[in-house]
Coordinates of C-alpha atoms in Angstrom, one line a residue:
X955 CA 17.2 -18.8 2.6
X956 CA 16.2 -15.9 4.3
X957 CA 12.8 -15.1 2.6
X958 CA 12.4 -11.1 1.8
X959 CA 8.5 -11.6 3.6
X960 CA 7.3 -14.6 5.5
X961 CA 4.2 -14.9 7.1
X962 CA 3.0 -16.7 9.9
X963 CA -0.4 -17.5 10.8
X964 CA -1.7 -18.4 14.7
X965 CA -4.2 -20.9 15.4
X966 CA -6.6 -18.1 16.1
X967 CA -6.2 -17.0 12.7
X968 CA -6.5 -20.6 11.5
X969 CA -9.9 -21.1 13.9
X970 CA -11.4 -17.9 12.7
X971 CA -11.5 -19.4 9.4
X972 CA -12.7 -22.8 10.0
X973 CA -15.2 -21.4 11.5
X974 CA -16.4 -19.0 8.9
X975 CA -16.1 -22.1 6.8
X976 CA -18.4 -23.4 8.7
X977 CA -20.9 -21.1 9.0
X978 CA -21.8 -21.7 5.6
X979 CA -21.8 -17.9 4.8
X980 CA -18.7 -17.2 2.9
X981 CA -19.6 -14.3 0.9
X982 CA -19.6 -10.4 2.1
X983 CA -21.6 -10.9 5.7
X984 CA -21.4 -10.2 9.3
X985 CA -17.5 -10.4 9.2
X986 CA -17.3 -7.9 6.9
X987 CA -19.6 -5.5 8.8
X988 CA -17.4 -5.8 11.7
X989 CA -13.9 -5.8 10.4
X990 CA -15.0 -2.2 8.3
X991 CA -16.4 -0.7 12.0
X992 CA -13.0 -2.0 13.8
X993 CA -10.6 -1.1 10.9
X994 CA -12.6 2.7 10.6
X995 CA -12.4 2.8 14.6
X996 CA -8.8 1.8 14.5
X997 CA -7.7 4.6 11.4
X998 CA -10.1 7.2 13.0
X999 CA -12.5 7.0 9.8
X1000 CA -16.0 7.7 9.8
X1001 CA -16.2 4.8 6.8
X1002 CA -14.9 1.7 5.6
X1003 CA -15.8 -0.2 2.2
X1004 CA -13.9 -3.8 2.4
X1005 CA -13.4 -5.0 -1.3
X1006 CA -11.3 -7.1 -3.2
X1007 CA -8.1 -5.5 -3.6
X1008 CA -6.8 -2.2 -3.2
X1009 CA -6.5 -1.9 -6.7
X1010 CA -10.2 -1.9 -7.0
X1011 CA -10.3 0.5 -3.9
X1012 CA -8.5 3.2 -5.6
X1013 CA -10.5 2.5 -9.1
X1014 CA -13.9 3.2 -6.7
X1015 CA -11.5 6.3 -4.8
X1016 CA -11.1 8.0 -8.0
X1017 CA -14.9 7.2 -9.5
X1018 CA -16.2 8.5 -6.3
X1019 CA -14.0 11.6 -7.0
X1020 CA -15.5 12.3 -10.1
X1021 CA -12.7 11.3 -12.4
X1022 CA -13.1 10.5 -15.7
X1023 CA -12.3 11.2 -19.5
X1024 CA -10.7 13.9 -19.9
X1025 CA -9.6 14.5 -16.1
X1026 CA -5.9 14.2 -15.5
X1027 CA -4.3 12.4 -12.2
X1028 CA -0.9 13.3 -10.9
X1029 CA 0.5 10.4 -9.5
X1030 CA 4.1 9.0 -8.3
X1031 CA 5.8 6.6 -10.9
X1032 CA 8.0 5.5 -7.9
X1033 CA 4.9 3.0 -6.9
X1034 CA 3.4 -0.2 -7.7
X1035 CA 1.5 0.4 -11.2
X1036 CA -2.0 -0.2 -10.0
X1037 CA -1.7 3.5 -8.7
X1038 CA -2.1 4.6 -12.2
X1039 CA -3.9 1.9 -14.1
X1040 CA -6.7 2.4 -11.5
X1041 CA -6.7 6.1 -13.2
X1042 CA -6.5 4.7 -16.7
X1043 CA -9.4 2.3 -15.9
X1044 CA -11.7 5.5 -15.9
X1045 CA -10.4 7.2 -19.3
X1046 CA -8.4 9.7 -17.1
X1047 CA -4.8 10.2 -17.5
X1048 CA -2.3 9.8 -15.0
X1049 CA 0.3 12.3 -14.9
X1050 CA 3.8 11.3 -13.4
X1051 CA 5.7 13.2 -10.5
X1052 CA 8.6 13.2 -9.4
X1053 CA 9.9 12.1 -5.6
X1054 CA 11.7 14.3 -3.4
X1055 CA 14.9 12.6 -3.1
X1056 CA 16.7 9.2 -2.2
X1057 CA 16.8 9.8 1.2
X1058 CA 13.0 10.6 0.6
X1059 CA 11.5 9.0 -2.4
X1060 CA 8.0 10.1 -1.8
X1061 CA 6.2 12.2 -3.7
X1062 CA 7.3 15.5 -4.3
X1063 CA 4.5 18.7 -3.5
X1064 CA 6.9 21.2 -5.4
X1065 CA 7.1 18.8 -8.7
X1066 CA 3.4 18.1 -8.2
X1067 CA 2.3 21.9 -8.2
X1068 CA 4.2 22.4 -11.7
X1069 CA 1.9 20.0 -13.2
X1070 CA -1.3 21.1 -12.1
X1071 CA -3.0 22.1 -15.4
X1072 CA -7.1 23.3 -15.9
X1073 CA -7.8 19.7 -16.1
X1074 CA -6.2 18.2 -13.2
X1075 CA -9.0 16.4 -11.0
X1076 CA -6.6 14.8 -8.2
X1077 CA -3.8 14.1 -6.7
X1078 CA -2.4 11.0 -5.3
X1079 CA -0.3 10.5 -2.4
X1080 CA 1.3 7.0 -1.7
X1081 CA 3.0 6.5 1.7
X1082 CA 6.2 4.4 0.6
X1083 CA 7.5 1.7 2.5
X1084 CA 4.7 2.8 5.1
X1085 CA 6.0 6.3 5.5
X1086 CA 4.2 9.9 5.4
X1087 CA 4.4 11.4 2.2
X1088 CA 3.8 15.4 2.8
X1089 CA 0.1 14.8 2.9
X1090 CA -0.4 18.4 5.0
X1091 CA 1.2 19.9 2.4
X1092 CA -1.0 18.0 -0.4
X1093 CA -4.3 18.6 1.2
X1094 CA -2.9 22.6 1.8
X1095 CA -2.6 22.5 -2.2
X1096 CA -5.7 20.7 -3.4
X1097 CA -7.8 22.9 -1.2
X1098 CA -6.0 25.7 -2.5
X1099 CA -6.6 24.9 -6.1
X1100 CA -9.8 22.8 -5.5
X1101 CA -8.7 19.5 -6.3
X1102 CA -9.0 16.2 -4.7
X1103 CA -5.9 14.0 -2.5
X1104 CA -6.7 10.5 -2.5
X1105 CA -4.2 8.6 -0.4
X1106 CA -2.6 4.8 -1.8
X1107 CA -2.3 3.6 1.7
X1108 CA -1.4 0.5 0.5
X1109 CA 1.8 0.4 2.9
X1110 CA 0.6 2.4 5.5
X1111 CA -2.0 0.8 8.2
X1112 CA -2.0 2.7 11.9
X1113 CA 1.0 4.8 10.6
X1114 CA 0.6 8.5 10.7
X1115 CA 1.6 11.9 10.3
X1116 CA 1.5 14.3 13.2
X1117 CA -0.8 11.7 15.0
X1118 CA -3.6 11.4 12.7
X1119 CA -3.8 8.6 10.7
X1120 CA -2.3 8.2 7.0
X1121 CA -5.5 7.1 4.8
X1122 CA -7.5 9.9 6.5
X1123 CA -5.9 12.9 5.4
X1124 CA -7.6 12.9 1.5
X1125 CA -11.2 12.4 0.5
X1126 CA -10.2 8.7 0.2
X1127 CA -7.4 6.5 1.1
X1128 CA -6.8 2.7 -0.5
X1129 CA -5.7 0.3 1.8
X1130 CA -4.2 -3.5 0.8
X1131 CA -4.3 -6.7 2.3
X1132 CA -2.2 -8.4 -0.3
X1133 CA -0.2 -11.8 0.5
X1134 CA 3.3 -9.4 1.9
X1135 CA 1.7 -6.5 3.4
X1136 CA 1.4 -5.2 6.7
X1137 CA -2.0 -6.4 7.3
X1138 CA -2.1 -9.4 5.1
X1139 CA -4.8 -12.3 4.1
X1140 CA -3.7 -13.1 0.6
X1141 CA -6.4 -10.3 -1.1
X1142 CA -8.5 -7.9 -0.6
X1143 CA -8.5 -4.1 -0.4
X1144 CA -10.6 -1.5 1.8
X1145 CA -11.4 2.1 1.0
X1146 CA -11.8 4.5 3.7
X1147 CA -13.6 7.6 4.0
X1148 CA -15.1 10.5 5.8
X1149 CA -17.7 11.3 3.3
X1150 CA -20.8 10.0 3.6
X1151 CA -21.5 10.0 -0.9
X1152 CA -18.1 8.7 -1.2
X1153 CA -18.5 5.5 1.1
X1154 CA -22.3 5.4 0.1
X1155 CA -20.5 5.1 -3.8
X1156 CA -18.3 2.5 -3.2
X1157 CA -20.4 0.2 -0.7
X1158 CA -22.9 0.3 -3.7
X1159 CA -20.4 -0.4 -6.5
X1160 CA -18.3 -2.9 -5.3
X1161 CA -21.1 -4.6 -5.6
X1162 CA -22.8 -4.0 -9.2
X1163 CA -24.3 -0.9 -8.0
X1164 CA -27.4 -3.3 -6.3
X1165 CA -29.6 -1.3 -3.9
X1166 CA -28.9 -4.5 -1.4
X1167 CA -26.9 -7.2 -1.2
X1168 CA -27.2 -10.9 -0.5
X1169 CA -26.8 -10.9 3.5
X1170 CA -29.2 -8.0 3.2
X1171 CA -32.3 -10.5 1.6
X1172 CA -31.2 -12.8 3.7
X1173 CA -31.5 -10.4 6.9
X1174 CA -35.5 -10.1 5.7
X1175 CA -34.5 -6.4 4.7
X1176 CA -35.6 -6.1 1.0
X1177 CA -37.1 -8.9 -1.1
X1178 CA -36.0 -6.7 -4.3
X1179 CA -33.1 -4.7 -5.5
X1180 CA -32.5 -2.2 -8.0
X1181 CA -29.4 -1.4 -9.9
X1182 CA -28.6 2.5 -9.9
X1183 CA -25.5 2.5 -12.0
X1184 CA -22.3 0.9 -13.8
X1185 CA -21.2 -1.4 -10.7
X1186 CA -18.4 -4.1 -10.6
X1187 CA -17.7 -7.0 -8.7
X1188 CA -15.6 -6.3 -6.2
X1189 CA -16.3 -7.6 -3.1
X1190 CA -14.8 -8.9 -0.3
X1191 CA -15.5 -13.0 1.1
X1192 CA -15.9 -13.5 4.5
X1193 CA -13.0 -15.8 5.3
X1194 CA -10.9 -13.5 4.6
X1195 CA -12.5 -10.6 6.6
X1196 CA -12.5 -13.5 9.5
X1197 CA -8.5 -13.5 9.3
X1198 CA -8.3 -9.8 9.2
X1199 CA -10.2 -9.5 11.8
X1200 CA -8.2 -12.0 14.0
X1201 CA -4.8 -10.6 12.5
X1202 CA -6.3 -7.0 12.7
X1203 CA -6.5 -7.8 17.2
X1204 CA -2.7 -8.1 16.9
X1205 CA -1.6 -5.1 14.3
X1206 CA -0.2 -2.6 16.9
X1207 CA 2.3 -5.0 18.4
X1208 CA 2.9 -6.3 14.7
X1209 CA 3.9 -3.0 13.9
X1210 CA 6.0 -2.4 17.3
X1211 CA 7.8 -5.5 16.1
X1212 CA 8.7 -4.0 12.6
X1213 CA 10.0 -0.6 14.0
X1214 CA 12.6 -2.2 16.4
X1215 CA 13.7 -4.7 13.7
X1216 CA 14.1 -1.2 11.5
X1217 CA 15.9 0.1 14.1
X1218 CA 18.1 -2.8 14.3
X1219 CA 18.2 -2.9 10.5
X1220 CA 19.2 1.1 10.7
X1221 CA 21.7 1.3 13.2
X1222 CA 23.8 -2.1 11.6
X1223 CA 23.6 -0.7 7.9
X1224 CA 24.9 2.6 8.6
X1225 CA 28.0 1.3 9.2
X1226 CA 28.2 0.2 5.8
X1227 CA 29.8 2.3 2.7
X1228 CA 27.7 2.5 -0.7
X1229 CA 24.2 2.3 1.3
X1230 CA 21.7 5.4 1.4
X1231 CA 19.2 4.2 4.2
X1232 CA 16.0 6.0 2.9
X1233 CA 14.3 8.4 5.6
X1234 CA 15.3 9.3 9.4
X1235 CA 15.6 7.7 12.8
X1236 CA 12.6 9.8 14.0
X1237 CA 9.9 8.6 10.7
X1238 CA 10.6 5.5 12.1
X1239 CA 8.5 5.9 15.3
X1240 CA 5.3 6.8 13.2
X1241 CA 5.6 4.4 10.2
X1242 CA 4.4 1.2 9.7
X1243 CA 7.5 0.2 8.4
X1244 CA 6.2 -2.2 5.7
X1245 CA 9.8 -2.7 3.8
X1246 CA 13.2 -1.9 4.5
X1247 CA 14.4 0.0 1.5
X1248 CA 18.1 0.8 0.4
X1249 CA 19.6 2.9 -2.3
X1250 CA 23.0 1.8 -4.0
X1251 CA 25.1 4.7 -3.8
X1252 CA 26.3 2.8 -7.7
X1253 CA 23.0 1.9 -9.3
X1254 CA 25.6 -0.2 -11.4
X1255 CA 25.9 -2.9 -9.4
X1256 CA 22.7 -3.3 -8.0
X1257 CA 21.9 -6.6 -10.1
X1258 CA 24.7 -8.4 -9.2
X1259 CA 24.4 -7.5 -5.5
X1260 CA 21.2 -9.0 -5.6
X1261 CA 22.0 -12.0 -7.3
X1262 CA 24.9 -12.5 -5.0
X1263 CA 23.1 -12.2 -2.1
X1264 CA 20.7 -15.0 -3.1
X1265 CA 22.7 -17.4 -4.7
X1266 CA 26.3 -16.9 -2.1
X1267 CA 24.6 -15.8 0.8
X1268 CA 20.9 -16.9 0.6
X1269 CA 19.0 -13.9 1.4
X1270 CA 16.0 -13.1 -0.8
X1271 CA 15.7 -9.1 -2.0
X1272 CA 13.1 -7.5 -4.1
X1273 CA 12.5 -4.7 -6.1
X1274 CA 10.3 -1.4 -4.9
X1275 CA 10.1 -0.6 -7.1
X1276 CA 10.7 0.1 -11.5
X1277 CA 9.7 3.2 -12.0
X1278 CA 5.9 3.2 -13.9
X1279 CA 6.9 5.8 -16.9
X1280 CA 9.3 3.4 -17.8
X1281 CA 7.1 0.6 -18.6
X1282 CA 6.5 -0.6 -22.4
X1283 CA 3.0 0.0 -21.6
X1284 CA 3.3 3.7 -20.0
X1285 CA 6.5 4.5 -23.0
X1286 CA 4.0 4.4 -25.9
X1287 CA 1.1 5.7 -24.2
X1288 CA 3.1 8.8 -22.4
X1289 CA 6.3 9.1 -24.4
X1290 CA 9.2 11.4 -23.3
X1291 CA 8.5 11.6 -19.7
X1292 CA 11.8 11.9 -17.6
X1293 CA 12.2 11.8 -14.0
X1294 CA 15.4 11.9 -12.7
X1295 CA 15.0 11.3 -9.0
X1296 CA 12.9 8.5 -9.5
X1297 CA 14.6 6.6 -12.5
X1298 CA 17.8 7.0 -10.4
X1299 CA 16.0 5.2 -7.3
X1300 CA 14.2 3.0 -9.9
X1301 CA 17.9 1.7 -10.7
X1302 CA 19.6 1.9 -7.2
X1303 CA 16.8 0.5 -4.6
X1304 CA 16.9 -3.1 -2.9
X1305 CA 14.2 -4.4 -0.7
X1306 CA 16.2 -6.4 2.0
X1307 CA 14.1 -9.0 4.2
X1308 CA 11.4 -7.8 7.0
X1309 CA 8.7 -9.7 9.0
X1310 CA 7.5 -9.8 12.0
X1311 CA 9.1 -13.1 13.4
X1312 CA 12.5 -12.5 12.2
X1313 CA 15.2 -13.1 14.3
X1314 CA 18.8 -11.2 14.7
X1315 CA 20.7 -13.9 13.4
X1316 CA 18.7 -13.0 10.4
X1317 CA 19.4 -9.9 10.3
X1318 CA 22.9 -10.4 10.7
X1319 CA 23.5 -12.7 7.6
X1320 CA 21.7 -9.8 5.6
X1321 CA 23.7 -7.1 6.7
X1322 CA 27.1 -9.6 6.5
X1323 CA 26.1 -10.5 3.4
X1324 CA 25.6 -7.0 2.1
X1325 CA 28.7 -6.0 3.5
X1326 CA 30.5 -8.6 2.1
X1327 CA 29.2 -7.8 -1.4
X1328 CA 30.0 -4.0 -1.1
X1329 CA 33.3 -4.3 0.3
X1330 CA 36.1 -2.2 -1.6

């Protein structure tokens, strides 16, 4: 089976463990410290708050921005849900936006600047698949109407848009460290910043709003705390800020690896009929190329496609993924809500096999396989 993500861990990554484990320290601590000042150096960021999960990095983004009941959120619905439940979790309403296209399912500025209402707070661009979304554009139109753009970098490490780094274009960008990411460790989140209150916010709350934390007392600085306000527990342990920061040392050739594999992946599936390739040849070169999405040019036979491809063929696929409006949970909350550009890549998109240490014979009995299911 050709899994749709595999990681592979080096003994470096495997040392840097054992010998947090054996420090004894395994909570938020020195590891931590270092992996926010090399992750912030590496994005151009001024800040860095590691935490638990980039879910709980955007529910901290969007506190720190002010949002709560009442507020309203524009968000994509072509994105993992957590984008808008973070919003939920502060009695602010998401409000779904279309994407551009399927050649471009990113978040659409025109649909986005028809919903802007007196009680918008935000806006939130996520990068899909590890590409720009038009965060110039964005940030243009929240300054213009006084808003905030928080970024769901969740794909997106060292990619970037016109050289500067996505995750730095808002007032806050959500990075994740999940199991089949980019940058990945199993959990764990980071929010990045260039304003002092905002990082000062999050370092606090991720962390049950303490005035210090437990390496802190432990460093002789502060024998007491205070708490100054509703915090939560989402830190970060130090095991796994020891494997970022050993995977982090390898990231840019990582990445490298991923956009000639995309290339590869590109040039061999354009000779096949039925299969939009989302984005250009160029986008490639500045992504982080997280997943290698397809549309179905029939949205019809996506599900047998898929399950033909696993069960003839053995290649794993996924799903990038159901569209959020569409979800029991989001129909009765926000009924009536259509989107036609995303509930058409909603129904047509694959997610075909990517990682770092595939080989070409892989990719080949993915793209034979596809072909062979697609034939005429």
């Amino acid at each position: 089976m050709v899994p749709v993500f595999d990681l592979k861990l080096t003994r470096e990554d495997l040392d840097a463990v054992a010998e947090t484990l054996r420090s004894g320290w395994l909570t938020m601590g020195p590891r931590t410290q270092e992996f926010e000042r090399r992750f912030a150096d590496a994005i151009g960021a001024k800040y860095a708050v590691a935490v638990s999960s980039c879910t709980s990095a955007l529910h901290l983004a969007y506190l720190a921005a002010g949002i709560g009941p009442g507020d309203e959120v524009i968000v994509p619905s072509l994105t993992m849900v957590a984008t808008a439940a973070a919003v939920l979790y502060t009695g602010a309403t998401p409000v779904f936006a279309d994407i551009v296209s399927l050649d471009e399912p990113l978040i659409d500025p025109d649909h986005v600047e028809t919903l802007i209402t007196p009680r918008t707070k935000a806006v939130v661009a996520m990068h899909y698949g590890g590409y720009a979304a038009a965060v110039d554009r964005l940030a243009a139109l929240c300054d213009e109407r006084r808003l905030q753009l928080i970024e769901d970098a969740a794909h997106s490490p060292l990619a970037t848009l016109g050289g500067k780094a996505l995750g730095t274009f808002g007032v806050s960008g959500a990075f994740s460290f999940f199991s089949n990411k980019v940058l990945a460790v199993g959990e764990g989140g980071l929010l990045a910043t260039d304003d002092e209150d905002v990082a000062a916010f999050a370092q606090t709350r991720r962390s049950h709003a303490m005035t210090s934390v437990t390496w802190d007392r432990h460093q002789g600085r502060g024998e007491h705390y205070d708490v100054t306000g509703l915090g939560f527990n989402y830190r970060i342990d130090e095991p796994r800020s020891a494997l970022l920061l050993s995977r982090l040392s390898r990231l840019d050739r990582e990445i490298e690896r991923r956009r000639e594999l995309t290339r590869r992946y590109r040039s061999l599936l354009a000779e096949i009929p039925g299969v939009i390739v989302p984005f250009s040849d160029e986008s490639v070169e500045s992504s982080s190329c997280y997943i290698l999405a397809i549309m179905l040019d029939d949205p019809a036979r996506r599900n047998q496609v898929r399950i033909a491809l696993r069960e003839q063929h053995e290649v794993q696929t996924s799903v990038f993924y159901p569209s959020i409006h569409e979800f029991s949970a989001y129909r009765s909350r926000f009924p009536g809500i259509e989107l036609p550009k995303t509930e058409r890549a909603a129904r047509s998109q694959v997610t075909l096999p990517l990682f770092t240490h595939m080989t070409e014979e892989q990719q080949d009995q993915v793209v034979d396989a596809l072909r062979a299911e697609l034939a005429p």
